[in-house]
Structure formats: structure tokens, C-alpha cells
Amino acid sequence: LSIETGLSYTRLASTISTGSINAYVQEQQRLHYLGVPFRLSWQWYSMAHLSLYSSAGMMLELPIKSKVSISHIVNGICTFQKEASLDVPCQLSGSLGLGVQYDFTPHFGVYLEPNLQYFFDDGSDLKTYRTEHPLQITLPIGIRFHW
């Protein structure tokens, strides 16, 4: 059994344009989060240098900077531009995963860990990729130092 925690940084960006080719409104949204994950992993198979494990966890992401820029474009010329800060709530997510790890040394290995991650409704009207697709599949691959 192991406990994992750390820090993560996430940047969500989107651009939406409405109108015609010659006259349109463009909205750019940029959200920055600092996350604190907490995860439990348990190794259920180990032979020589290879191990298989499962994990489950939660992550709380705190908004650190968020803004929206709105531009009116007519015939390629910006006729109006406005930038504003957004009031973004914290984001909570949960994850489940299965992993395989190969250890080259007792303290160093490589891993592959497919995960299902679900982003809970934050109660805001803010539209992001996460609100439209709350269930996501990720495939973390990396190196791991352990002791």
C-alpha cells in the first residue's frame, strides 16, 4: 500500500468565434489551476522487476488565474476589445487506475498507468472541456523514483 501526493498545474484554454467571415466576435478563455492530488495505490502482483497495481484518488484544484478576452473583428480589424477576470470555483475530481511498473533498480522504474478521471460539477455556469466531458481517460507514462 502506498500514498501519493504532490502538486499539479493545469491550463484550460478555449477560443469561440461567432458571426461571419468578415464580422465576428471572438471569445478567448484561459483558466489556470494548481492542484493537490491524494491517491492510494496497492500492489497486487510482483515478480522480479515487474509489478501490477491499482489506484484510487481525489484531486482538489484551486484557480490561480482566470480571464476572458472578447474581441469584435470587422474586415480583419479589431473594433472592440475587453478583458475581464473570471470568478472560477475550485474543481474536485476522482480517479481510478491500473498500472504496470518495471523497476530497473530498487529505487528507479518506468510505469504505464491507464486512468479514468471524473470531474465533479463545480456548480458554476462556466463552460470548459471538463464540464462538457466530465469522464476522461488518461494514459500516464513516466519514470518513478521510490524508496
PDB file of N, CA and C in Angstrom, residues 2 6 8 10 16 21 23 27 33 50-51 53 61 64 66 75 79 85 93 95 102 104 108 117 129-130 134 141-142:
ATOM      1  N   SER A   2       0.551   2.212  -0.833  1.00  0.00           N
ATOM      2  CA  SER A   2       1.322   3.457  -0.852  1.00  0.00           C
ATOM      3  C   SER A   2       0.379   4.651  -0.949  1.00  0.00           C
ATOM      4  N   GLY A   6       1.229  15.446  -4.191  1.00  0.00           N
ATOM      5  CA  GLY A   6       2.138  16.335  -4.900  1.00  0.00           C
ATOM      6  C   GLY A   6       1.429  17.612  -5.302  1.00  0.00           C
ATOM      7  N   SER A   8       0.050  19.731  -9.004  1.00  0.00           N
ATOM      8  CA  SER A   8      -0.137  19.681 -10.448  1.00  0.00           C
ATOM      9  C   SER A   8      -0.582  21.049 -10.932  1.00  0.00           C
ATOM     10  N   THR A  10      -2.573  22.941 -14.209  1.00  0.00           N
ATOM     11  CA  THR A  10      -3.433  22.729 -15.370  1.00  0.00           C
ATOM     12  C   THR A  10      -3.791  24.068 -15.988  1.00  0.00           C
ATOM     13  N   ILE A  16     -13.726  30.741 -28.943  1.00  0.00           N
ATOM     14  CA  ILE A  16     -15.013  30.585 -29.613  1.00  0.00           C
ATOM     15  C   ILE A  16     -15.221  31.802 -30.504  1.00  0.00           C
ATOM     16  N   ILE A  21     -17.445  35.467 -41.794  1.00  0.00           N
ATOM     17  CA  ILE A  21     -16.017  35.581 -42.082  1.00  0.00           C
ATOM     18  C   ILE A  21     -15.549  37.029 -41.950  1.00  0.00           C
ATOM     19  N   ALA A  23     -17.206  39.628 -40.242  1.00  0.00           N
ATOM     20  CA  ALA A  23     -17.539  40.272 -38.966  1.00  0.00           C
ATOM     21  C   ALA A  23     -17.880  39.195 -37.941  1.00  0.00           C
ATOM     22  N   GLU A  27     -14.147  35.046 -28.492  1.00  0.00           N
ATOM     23  CA  GLU A  27     -14.005  34.985 -27.042  1.00  0.00           C
ATOM     24  C   GLU A  27     -12.919  33.972 -26.699  1.00  0.00           C
ATOM     25  N   TYR A  33      -5.055  26.407 -12.983  1.00  0.00           N
ATOM     26  CA  TYR A  33      -5.327  25.750 -11.709  1.00  0.00           C
ATOM     27  C   TYR A  33      -4.042  25.189 -11.110  1.00  0.00           C
ATOM     28  N   LEU A  50       8.951  -6.688 -12.172  1.00  0.00           N
ATOM     29  CA  LEU A  50       7.650  -6.270 -12.690  1.00  0.00           C
ATOM     30  C   LEU A  50       6.609  -6.264 -11.584  1.00  0.00           C
ATOM     31  N   SER A  51       5.785  -5.217 -11.547  1.00  0.00           N
ATOM     32  CA  SER A  51       4.682  -5.174 -10.584  1.00  0.00           C
ATOM     33  C   SER A  51       3.430  -4.611 -11.243  1.00  0.00           C
ATOM     34  N   TYR A  53      -0.452  -2.919 -10.191  1.00  0.00           N
ATOM     35  CA  TYR A  53      -1.094  -2.259  -9.058  1.00  0.00           C
ATOM     36  C   TYR A  53      -2.368  -1.544  -9.502  1.00  0.00           C
ATOM     37  N   GLU A  61      -8.379  21.128  -7.191  1.00  0.00           N
ATOM     38  CA  GLU A  61      -7.661  22.122  -7.973  1.00  0.00           C
ATOM     39  C   GLU A  61      -8.179  23.516  -7.611  1.00  0.00           C
ATOM     40  N   ILE A  64      -5.872  29.751  -9.900  1.00  0.00           N
ATOM     41  CA  ILE A  64      -4.852  30.733  -9.551  1.00  0.00           C
ATOM     42  C   ILE A  64      -4.899  31.960 -10.460  1.00  0.00           C
ATOM     43  N   SER A  66      -7.555  33.417 -13.915  1.00  0.00           N
ATOM     44  CA  SER A  66      -8.567  33.119 -14.918  1.00  0.00           C
ATOM     45  C   SER A  66      -9.013  34.408 -15.576  1.00  0.00           C
ATOM     46  N   ASN A  75     -13.850  43.000 -40.882  1.00  0.00           N
ATOM     47  CA  ASN A  75     -12.930  43.052 -42.023  1.00  0.00           C
ATOM     48  C   ASN A  75     -11.467  42.990 -41.589  1.00  0.00           C
ATOM     49  N   THR A  79     -12.363  46.133 -33.694  1.00  0.00           N
ATOM     50  CA  THR A  79     -13.082  47.370 -33.403  1.00  0.00           C
ATOM     51  C   THR A  79     -13.394  47.535 -31.920  1.00  0.00           C
ATOM     52  N   SER A  85     -11.480  39.405 -15.573  1.00  0.00           N
ATOM     53  CA  SER A  85     -11.195  38.236 -14.741  1.00  0.00           C
ATOM     54  C   SER A  85     -12.470  37.430 -14.572  1.00  0.00           C
ATOM     55  N   SER A  93     -11.972  16.333  -8.478  1.00  0.00           N
ATOM     56  CA  SER A  93     -12.043  15.189  -9.380  1.00  0.00           C
ATOM     57  C   SER A  93     -11.659  13.918  -8.629  1.00  0.00           C
ATOM     58  N   SER A  95     -10.314   9.683  -9.381  1.00  0.00           N
ATOM     59  CA  SER A  95      -9.693   8.843 -10.402  1.00  0.00           C
ATOM     60  C   SER A  95      -9.545   7.402  -9.924  1.00  0.00           C
ATOM     61  N   TYR A 102       7.963  -1.401 -14.222  1.00  0.00           N
ATOM     62  CA  TYR A 102       9.177  -2.207 -14.331  1.00  0.00           C
ATOM     63  C   TYR A 102      10.292  -1.447 -13.631  1.00  0.00           C
ATOM     64  N   PHE A 104      14.119  -0.874 -12.804  1.00  0.00           N
ATOM     65  CA  PHE A 104      15.486  -1.131 -13.250  1.00  0.00           C
ATOM     66  C   PHE A 104      16.424  -1.306 -12.064  1.00  0.00           C
ATOM     67  N   PHE A 108      14.304   2.930  -8.822  1.00  0.00           N
ATOM     68  CA  PHE A 108      14.023   3.610 -10.081  1.00  0.00           C
ATOM     69  C   PHE A 108      13.311   2.668 -11.038  1.00  0.00           C
ATOM     70  N   GLN A 117     -10.751   9.357 -15.046  1.00  0.00           N
ATOM     71  CA  GLN A 117     -10.837  10.519 -14.166  1.00  0.00           C
ATOM     72  C   GLN A 117     -12.188  11.188 -14.391  1.00  0.00           C
ATOM     73  N   TYR A 129     -13.927  22.220 -21.259  1.00  0.00           N
ATOM     74  CA  TYR A 129     -13.879  20.850 -21.760  1.00  0.00           C
ATOM     75  C   TYR A 129     -14.320  19.882 -20.664  1.00  0.00           C
ATOM     76  N   ARG A 130     -13.975  20.177 -19.442  1.00  0.00           N
ATOM     77  CA  ARG A 130     -14.321  19.304 -18.323  1.00  0.00           C
ATOM     78  C   ARG A 130     -15.813  19.285 -18.027  1.00  0.00           C
ATOM     79  N   PRO A 134     -17.039  15.298 -18.559  1.00  0.00           N
ATOM     80  CA  PRO A 134     -16.530  15.114 -17.196  1.00  0.00           C
ATOM     81  C   PRO A 134     -15.773  13.800 -16.979  1.00  0.00           C
ATOM     82  N   ILE A 141       2.455   7.926 -18.580  1.00  0.00           N
ATOM     83  CA  ILE A 141       3.652   7.120 -18.805  1.00  0.00           C
ATOM     84  C   ILE A 141       4.801   7.912 -18.207  1.00  0.00           C
ATOM     85  N   GLY A 142       5.684   7.258 -17.476  1.00  0.00           N
ATOM     86  CA  GLY A 142       6.772   8.038 -16.912  1.00  0.00           C
ATOM     87  C   GLY A 142       7.792   7.221 -16.158  1.00  0.00           C
TER      88      GLY A 142
END
